CSV table of C-alpha atoms in Angstrom, one decimal:
chain,number,residue,atom,x,y,z
A,293,MET,CA,92.1,-23.4,37.1
A,294,HIS,CA,88.5,-25.3,36.0
A,295,ARG,CA,87.4,-25.9,39.4
A,296,THR,CA,84.5,-25.0,41.0
A,297,TYR,CA,84.2,-24.5,44.4
A,298,SER,CA,80.3,-23.2,44.9
A,299,MET,CA,77.1,-22.5,42.8
A,300,ARG,CA,77.0,-19.2,43.6
A,301,ALA,CA,79.6,-16.9,44.6
A,302,THR,CA,76.8,-14.3,46.1
A,303,ARG,CA,73.3,-15.3,47.7
A,304,ALA,CA,70.8,-13.5,46.0
A,305,PRO,CA,67.3,-14.0,47.3
A,306,THR,CA,65.6,-17.0,45.2
A,307,ALA,CA,62.0,-16.3,43.5
A,308,SER,CA,60.5,-18.5,46.4
A,309,GLN,CA,62.3,-17.0,49.3
A,310,ILE,CA,61.4,-13.5,48.0
A,311,GLN,CA,57.7,-15.0,48.1
A,312,ASN,CA,57.7,-16.7,51.1
A,313,PRO,CA,60.6,-15.1,53.4
A,314,PRO,CA,63.0,-17.6,55.2
A,315,PRO,CA,62.5,-18.4,59.1
A,316,PRO,CA,65.2,-17.6,61.3
A,317,PRO,CA,67.8,-20.3,62.0
A,318,SER,CA,66.8,-23.1,63.9
A,319,SER,CA,67.1,-23.5,67.6
A,320,THR,CA,68.8,-27.0,67.3
A,321,LYS,CA,71.9,-25.6,65.4
A,322,SER,CA,73.6,-23.8,69.0
A,323,HIS,CA,75.7,-27.0,69.4
A,324,ARG,CA,75.1,-28.2,73.0
A,325,PHE,CA,76.4,-30.8,75.1
A,326,PHE,CA,74.7,-34.4,74.2
A,327,GLY,CA,73.5,-32.0,71.1
A,328,ARG,CA,74.3,-35.0,68.5
A,329,GLY,CA,73.7,-39.1,68.4
A,330,GLY,CA,72.2,-41.5,70.1
A,331,ILE,CA,72.3,-40.4,73.4
A,332,GLY,CA,71.3,-37.0,73.3
A,333,HIS,CA,68.3,-38.3,71.5
A,334,ALA,CA,67.6,-40.9,74.0
A,335,LEU,CA,67.7,-38.3,76.8
A,336,ARG,CA,65.5,-35.6,75.1
A,337,ARG,CA,62.6,-38.7,74.0
A,338,ASN,CA,62.5,-39.9,77.5
A,339,ALA,CA,62.8,-36.9,79.7
A,340,ALA,CA,59.6,-35.1,77.7
A,341,GLY,CA,57.6,-37.5,78.9
A,342,ALA,CA,58.3,-37.7,82.5
A,343,PHE,CA,57.7,-34.0,83.4
A,344,GLY,CA,55.0,-31.6,83.1
A,345,PRO,CA,51.1,-31.9,83.1
A,346,ASP,CA,49.9,-35.0,82.1
A,347,LEU,CA,47.5,-33.7,79.7
A,348,ALA,CA,50.6,-32.2,77.7
A,349,LYS,CA,53.1,-35.5,78.0
A,350,LYS,CA,52.4,-37.1,74.8
A,351,LEU,CA,52.6,-34.0,72.6
A,352,ALA,CA,55.9,-33.1,75.0
A,353,GLN,CA,57.3,-36.4,73.6
A,354,LEU,CA,56.7,-35.9,70.0
A,355,VAL,CA,58.1,-32.1,69.8
A,356,LYS,CA,61.6,-33.8,71.8
A,357,MET,CA,61.4,-36.3,69.0
A,358,GLU,CA,60.9,-33.9,66.5
A,359,LYS,CA,64.0,-32.1,67.6
A,360,ASN,CA,66.0,-35.1,67.3
A,361,VAL,CA,64.7,-35.3,63.7
A,362,MET,CA,66.2,-31.6,63.2
A,363,ARG,CA,69.4,-32.6,64.7
A,364,SER,CA,69.5,-36.0,62.5
A,365,LEU,CA,68.7,-33.5,59.5
A,366,GLU,CA,71.5,-30.9,60.7
A,367,MET,CA,73.8,-33.5,61.2
A,368,VAL,CA,73.2,-35.3,57.3
A,369,ALA,CA,73.4,-31.7,55.7
A,370,LYS,CA,76.6,-31.2,56.8
A,371,GLU,CA,78.1,-34.5,56.2
A,372,ARG,CA,76.6,-33.9,52.9
A,373,MET,CA,78.7,-30.8,52.1
A,374,GLU,CA,81.5,-32.7,53.1
A,375,VAL,CA,81.2,-35.0,50.9
A,376,ALA,CA,80.8,-33.2,48.3
A,377,GLN,CA,83.9,-31.3,49.0
A,378,GLN,CA,85.5,-34.4,49.1
A,379,LEU,CA,84.1,-35.7,45.8
A,380,SER,CA,85.9,-32.5,44.4
A,381,LEU,CA,89.4,-33.2,45.6
A,382,TRP,CA,89.0,-36.9,44.6
A,383,GLY,CA,88.6,-35.7,41.1
A,384,GLU,CA,91.6,-33.7,40.8
A,385,ALA,CA,93.5,-36.3,40.2
A,386,CYS,CA,91.6,-37.9,37.6
A,387,ASP,CA,91.5,-37.5,33.8
A,388,GLU,CA,90.3,-34.1,32.7
A,389,ASP,CA,86.7,-35.3,31.6
A,390,VAL,CA,86.1,-37.1,34.9
A,391,SER,CA,87.8,-34.4,36.8
A,392,ASP,CA,85.6,-31.5,35.5
A,393,VAL,CA,82.3,-33.6,36.1
A,394,THR,CA,83.0,-34.8,39.4
A,395,ASP,CA,84.0,-31.0,40.7
A,396,LYS,CA,80.5,-30.3,39.1
A,397,LEU,CA,78.8,-33.0,40.8
A,398,GLY,CA,80.5,-31.7,44.1
A,399,VAL,CA,79.1,-28.3,43.5
A,400,LEU,CA,75.5,-29.8,43.1
A,401,LEU,CA,75.9,-32.1,46.0
A,402,TYR,CA,77.0,-29.1,48.2
A,403,GLU,CA,73.8,-27.4,47.0
A,404,ILE,CA,71.4,-30.5,48.3
A,405,GLY,CA,73.5,-29.9,51.6
A,406,GLU,CA,72.5,-26.4,51.5
A,407,LEU,CA,69.0,-27.0,50.8
A,408,GLU,CA,68.8,-29.5,53.7
A,409,ASP,CA,70.4,-27.2,56.2
A,410,GLN,CA,67.7,-24.6,55.2
A,411,TYR,CA,64.7,-27.4,55.4
A,412,VAL,CA,65.9,-27.8,58.8
A,413,ASP,CA,64.8,-24.0,59.4
A,414,ARG,CA,61.6,-24.2,58.2
A,415,TYR,CA,60.9,-27.7,59.7
A,416,ASP,CA,61.8,-25.8,62.9
A,417,GLN,CA,58.3,-23.3,62.3
A,418,TYR,CA,56.4,-26.9,62.0
A,419,ARG,CA,58.1,-27.8,65.4
A,420,VAL,CA,57.4,-24.5,67.4
A,421,THR,CA,53.5,-24.4,66.3
A,422,MET,CA,53.1,-28.2,67.7
A,423,LYS,CA,55.2,-26.7,71.1
A,424,SER,CA,52.4,-23.9,71.1
A,425,ILE,CA,49.5,-26.5,71.5
A,426,ARG,CA,51.7,-28.4,74.1
A,427,ASN,CA,51.9,-25.2,76.0
A,428,ILE,CA,47.9,-24.9,75.9
A,429,GLU,CA,47.4,-28.1,76.9
A,430,ALA,CA,49.7,-27.4,79.8
A,431,SER,CA,47.5,-24.5,80.9
A,432,VAL,CA,44.2,-26.5,80.4
A,433,GLN,CA,45.9,-29.2,83.1
A,434,PRO,CA,45.2,-27.1,86.2
A,435,SER,CA,41.5,-26.2,85.4
A,436,ARG,CA,41.3,-29.7,85.1
A,437,ASP,CA,42.9,-30.5,88.4
A,438,ARG,CA,40.8,-27.8,90.4
A,439,LYS,CA,37.5,-29.1,89.4
A,440,GLN,CA,38.5,-32.9,90.1
A,441,LYS,CA,39.6,-31.6,93.6
A,442,ILE,CA,36.6,-30.1,94.6
A,443,THR,CA,34.7,-33.1,93.4
A,444,ASP,CA,36.8,-35.3,95.4
A,445,GLN,CA,36.3,-32.7,98.4
A,446,ILE,CA,32.3,-33.0,97.9
A,447,ALA,CA,32.3,-36.6,97.8
A,448,HIS,CA,34.4,-36.9,101.1
A,449,LEU,CA,32.4,-34.7,103.1
A,450,LYS,CA,29.2,-36.2,102.1
A,451,TYR,CA,30.7,-39.6,103.2
A,452,LYS,CA,32.0,-38.0,106.5
A,453,GLU,CA,29.8,-35.4,107.1
A,454,PRO,CA,26.1,-35.2,105.2
A,455,ASN,CA,25.0,-32.2,106.9
A,456,SER,CA,28.2,-30.3,106.5
A,457,PRO,CA,27.9,-26.6,105.8
A,458,LYS,CA,30.6,-26.9,103.4
A,459,ILE,CA,29.2,-29.0,101.0
A,460,VAL,CA,27.0,-26.2,99.9
A,461,VAL,CA,30.0,-23.6,99.4
A,462,LEU,CA,32.0,-26.3,97.4
A,463,GLU,CA,29.3,-26.8,95.3
A,464,GLN,CA,28.9,-23.8,94.5
A,465,GLU,CA,32.7,-23.4,94.1
A,466,LEU,CA,32.7,-26.5,91.6
A,467,VAL,CA,29.9,-24.7,89.5
A,468,ARG,CA,32.4,-22.0,88.9
A,469,ALA,CA,35.4,-24.5,88.3
A,470,GLU,CA,33.0,-26.6,85.6
A,471,ALA,CA,32.8,-23.2,83.6
A,472,GLU,CA,35.7,-22.3,83.6
A,473,SER,CA,37.1,-25.7,82.8
A,474,LEU,CA,34.5,-25.3,79.9
A,475,VAL,CA,36.0,-22.2,78.5
A,476,ALA,CA,39.2,-23.4,78.5
A,477,GLU,CA,38.5,-27.0,77.2
A,478,ALA,CA,36.4,-25.3,74.0
A,479,GLN,CA,39.4,-22.8,73.7
A,480,LEU,CA,41.8,-25.7,73.8
A,481,SER,CA,39.8,-27.8,71.1
A,482,ASN,CA,39.6,-24.5,68.9
A,483,ILE,CA,43.4,-23.9,69.1
A,484,THR,CA,44.3,-27.5,68.6
A,485,ARG,CA,42.6,-27.4,65.3
A,486,GLU,CA,44.4,-24.2,64.1
A,487,LYS,CA,47.5,-24.9,64.9
A,488,ILE,CA,47.8,-28.6,64.0
A,489,LYS,CA,46.7,-27.1,60.3
A,490,ALA,CA,49.2,-24.5,60.3
A,491,ALA,CA,52.2,-26.7,61.4
A,492,TYR,CA,51.5,-29.2,58.9
A,493,ALA,CA,51.2,-26.6,56.6
A,494,TYR,CA,54.7,-25.5,57.0
A,495,GLN,CA,56.0,-29.1,57.2
A,496,PHE,CA,54.5,-29.8,53.7
A,497,ASP,CA,55.2,-26.8,52.2
A,498,ALA,CA,58.8,-26.9,53.0
A,499,LEU,CA,59.0,-30.8,52.1
A,500,ARG,CA,57.6,-30.3,48.8
A,501,GLU,CA,59.8,-27.4,47.8
A,502,HIS,CA,62.8,-29.0,49.4
A,503,CYS,CA,61.8,-31.9,47.2
A,504,GLU,CA,61.2,-30.3,44.0
A,505,LYS,CA,64.6,-28.6,44.1
A,506,VAL,CA,66.4,-32.0,44.8
A,507,ALA,CA,64.8,-33.2,41.9
A,508,ILE,CA,65.7,-30.3,39.8
A,509,ILE,CA,69.5,-30.9,40.8
A,510,ALA,CA,69.4,-34.7,40.5
A,511,GLY,CA,68.2,-33.9,36.9
A,512,TYR,CA,71.0,-31.4,35.7
A,513,GLY,CA,73.5,-33.8,37.7
A,514,LYS,CA,72.3,-36.7,35.1
A,515,HIS,CA,73.0,-34.5,32.4
A,516,LEU,CA,76.3,-33.7,33.9
A,517,LEU,CA,77.0,-37.4,33.5
A,518,GLU,CA,76.6,-37.2,29.9
A,519,LEU,CA,79.7,-35.6,29.6
A,520,ILE,CA,82.1,-38.3,30.4
A,521,ASP,CA,82.9,-40.5,27.5
A,522,ASP,CA,82.5,-44.0,28.6
A,523,THR,CA,83.4,-45.3,25.5
A,524,PRO,CA,86.1,-48.7,26.4
A,525,VAL,CA,89.5,-48.0,24.9
A,526,THR,CA,92.6,-50.5,24.4
A,527,PRO,CA,95.7,-50.6,26.1
A,528,GLY,CA,97.6,-47.7,25.0
A,529,GLU,CA,95.1,-46.0,23.2
A,530,THR,CA,94.6,-42.2,23.9
A,531,ARG,CA,91.2,-40.7,24.4
A,532,ALA,CA,89.9,-37.5,22.2
A,533,ALA,CA,90.7,-34.3,24.6
A,534,TYR,CA,88.0,-32.7,26.9
A,535,ASP,CA,86.0,-30.0,25.2
A,536,GLY,CA,83.1,-30.0,27.6
A,537,TYR,CA,84.5,-27.3,30.0
A,538,GLU,CA,81.8,-24.6,28.6
A,539,ALA,CA,79.0,-27.3,28.7
A,540,SER,CA,79.4,-28.1,32.1
A,541,LYS,CA,79.7,-24.5,32.8
A,542,ALA,CA,76.3,-24.2,31.3
A,543,ILE,CA,74.5,-27.2,32.9
A,544,ILE,CA,75.4,-25.8,36.7
A,545,GLN,CA,74.2,-22.2,35.5
A,546,ASP,CA,70.8,-23.8,34.0
A,547,CYS,CA,70.6,-25.4,37.3
A,548,GLU,CA,70.9,-22.2,39.4
A,549,ASP,CA,68.7,-20.5,37.2
A,550,ALA,CA,66.0,-23.4,37.7
A,551,LEU,CA,66.5,-23.1,41.5
A,552,THR,CA,66.5,-19.5,41.7
A,553,ASN,CA,63.5,-19.3,39.9
A,554,TRP,CA,61.5,-22.0,41.6
A,555,VAL,CA,57.9,-20.9,43.0
A,556,THR,CA,55.4,-23.2,44.3
A,557,GLN,CA,52.9,-22.1,41.5
A,558,ASN,CA,55.7,-23.9,39.1
A,559,ALA,CA,55.8,-27.2,41.0
A,560,ALA,CA,56.0,-30.3,38.8
A,561,VAL,CA,54.2,-32.8,41.2
A,562,SER,CA,50.7,-32.0,41.8
A,563,SER,CA,48.6,-34.4,44.2
A,564,LYS,CA,45.2,-35.2,42.1
A,565,LEU,CA,42.5,-36.6,43.9
A,566,SER,CA,40.5,-39.1,42.6
A,567,THR,CA,36.7,-38.2,41.7
A,568,ARG,CA,35.5,-40.2,44.4
A,569,ALA,CA,38.1,-38.6,47.2
A,570,ARG,CA,37.4,-35.1,45.7
A,571,THR,CA,33.5,-35.4,46.1
A,572,LEU,CA,33.7,-36.4,49.5
A,573,SER,CA,36.4,-33.8,50.3
A,574,GLN,CA,34.2,-31.0,48.9
A,575,ARG,CA,31.2,-32.7,50.9
A,576,ARG,CA,33.3,-32.6,53.7
A,577,ARG,CA,34.2,-28.6,53.4
A,578,ASN,CA,30.8,-27.8,52.8
A,579,ASN,CA,29.3,-29.5,55.9
A,580,ILE,CA,32.0,-27.2,57.9
A,581,LYS,CA,30.8,-24.4,56.2
A,582,ALA,CA,27.2,-25.0,56.4
A,583,ARG,CA,27.9,-25.2,60.2
A,584,THR,CA,29.9,-22.0,60.3
A,585,GLU,CA,27.3,-19.9,58.9
A,586,GLY,CA,24.5,-21.4,61.1
A,587,HIS,CA,21.1,-20.3,60.7
A,588,ASP,CA,19.4,-16.7,60.8
A,589,LEU,CA,17.1,-16.4,63.5
A,590,SER,CA,17.6,-12.7,64.0
A,591,GLY,CA,13.7,-12.0,62.9
A,592,GLN,CA,11.8,-14.5,64.2
A,593,ASP,CA,11.5,-13.7,67.7
A,594,ALA,CA,11.1,-10.2,69.3
A,595,PRO,CA,14.2,-7.9,70.2
A,596,LEU,CA,15.4,-8.4,74.4
A,597,ASN,CA,14.5,-5.4,76.4
A,598,ASP,CA,17.9,-6.7,78.7
A,599,ARG,CA,20.2,-6.6,75.4
A,600,ASP,CA,22.6,-4.8,77.2
A,601,SER,CA,23.7,-7.0,79.7
A,602,TRP,CA,24.9,-9.1,77.2
A,603,ALA,CA,28.0,-7.7,76.9
A,604,PRO,CA,30.4,-9.8,74.5
A,605,ALA,CA,34.2,-10.3,75.5
A,606,SER,CA,36.5,-7.8,74.1
A,607,HIS,CA,39.7,-9.0,75.2
A,608,GLN,CA,41.4,-11.6,72.6
A,609,HIS,CA,43.2,-14.4,74.0
A,610,GLU,CA,47.2,-14.2,73.0
A,611,TYR,CA,49.7,-16.6,73.6
A,612,GLU,CA,53.4,-16.2,72.7
A,613,ASP,CA,55.4,-19.6,72.6
A,614,GLU,CA,58.4,-19.4,74.9
A,615,GLU,CA,61.5,-20.5,73.3
A,616,ASP,CA,62.7,-23.7,74.4
A,617,VAL,CA,66.4,-22.7,74.8
A,618,ASP,CA,67.1,-25.0,78.0
A,619,ASP,CA,65.3,-28.2,76.4
A,620,ASP,CA,62.5,-27.5,79.2
A,621,LEU,CA,59.0,-27.9,79.4
A,622,ASP,CA,58.2,-24.0,79.7
A,623,ALA,CA,55.0,-23.0,81.2
A,624,PRO,CA,52.9,-20.5,79.0
A,625,SER,CA,52.2,-16.8,80.0
A,626,HIS,CA,48.3,-17.0,79.4
A,627,SER,CA,46.0,-20.1,80.5
A,628,ALA,CA,43.6,-21.1,78.2
A,629,HIS,CA,40.9,-19.8,80.2
A,630,ASP,CA,42.2,-16.5,80.5
A,631,SER,CA,39.8,-15.4,77.7
A,632,GLU,CA,36.4,-16.1,76.7
A,633,THR,CA,36.9,-15.1,73.0
A,634,GLY,CA,37.6,-17.9,70.4
A,635,LEU,CA,39.9,-18.9,67.5
A,636,ASN,CA,41.7,-15.5,65.7
A,637,GLY,CA,39.7,-13.5,68.0
A,638,GLU,CA,35.9,-14.6,67.4
A,639,THR,CA,33.7,-13.7,70.6
A,640,ARG,CA,32.3,-16.4,72.5
A,641,GLY,CA,28.8,-15.2,73.2
A,642,ARG,CA,25.3,-16.9,73.4
A,643,ASN,CA,24.9,-19.9,70.7
A,644,GLN,CA,21.7,-19.9,69.2
A,645,GLU,CA,20.4,-23.5,68.0
A,646,PRO,CA,18.3,-24.0,65.4
A,647,VAL,CA,14.5,-24.6,66.3
A,648,ALA,CA,13.6,-28.1,65.2
A,649,ALA,CA,11.1,-27.7,62.1
């Protein structure tokens, strides 16, 4: 009559979920052939680097390895919930205090399993963001290949036919290819920096929340253990009747309230930098900020008469990452060199460099 099969009968959104809505379920949860275990892990890891452009192979392998991590986490979450249920079933035949406490411990362990399942969904946001970098890398490869191909053709003609008129044509094509490649490489550099910061921010935020909540559950689990009377008894002696049912329920309720009300601002663990690390980090941020702001030289020179000829690019590079439904390396819908705009819609115009004093 005192059995508890879940922490909450209804799952209202927690304060953290209201502040930061949960992502959609991870794509790894669609149980596929070879979806779990060593064979599937090895196939994904080895096949990822065998196909696709050379530039994207290493990151493609990382993305597939992260999918292996997510499938392993999913398995751990499921098996932890099964263990929690088994602990509760075993405790039914024990004395009242052990039976009640093991039942409540099973509730807490089941909650950890559900937190791990939620962590998988948030971890997938990190993986998808890293996959977008992989797709941009794949889109840059053709411009590199084209430039190299033209260079090889020019070298071949200069060796075989030094006076061939095709050399001039190819050299003009090489200039255009180098300009195209320059834009693509700059776009790749910008997007890589933006996406890697966003990706690992997803991962670390999710990891922080998960670990804090697991620590909360562990603390209340130890409070439950105090309800078990472990005082040794002599043979034939009867223990006092157990009167901790209300206490155990109250502990579970307190744990639920702590998990429901947890937000990042209330995190118990904070990463504090040493004075040296803080100074060096601040110096680095100031240097980046100074380079971003640049120098205002607008009043130094007379205005150009041909200003109308300098029209900034108006279109913004948009990239939508395709779903990795079949575990293949999808080609991106837009290449990096299809746009001349920078990160977050920043126009790539003519850069003015500061005049040396």
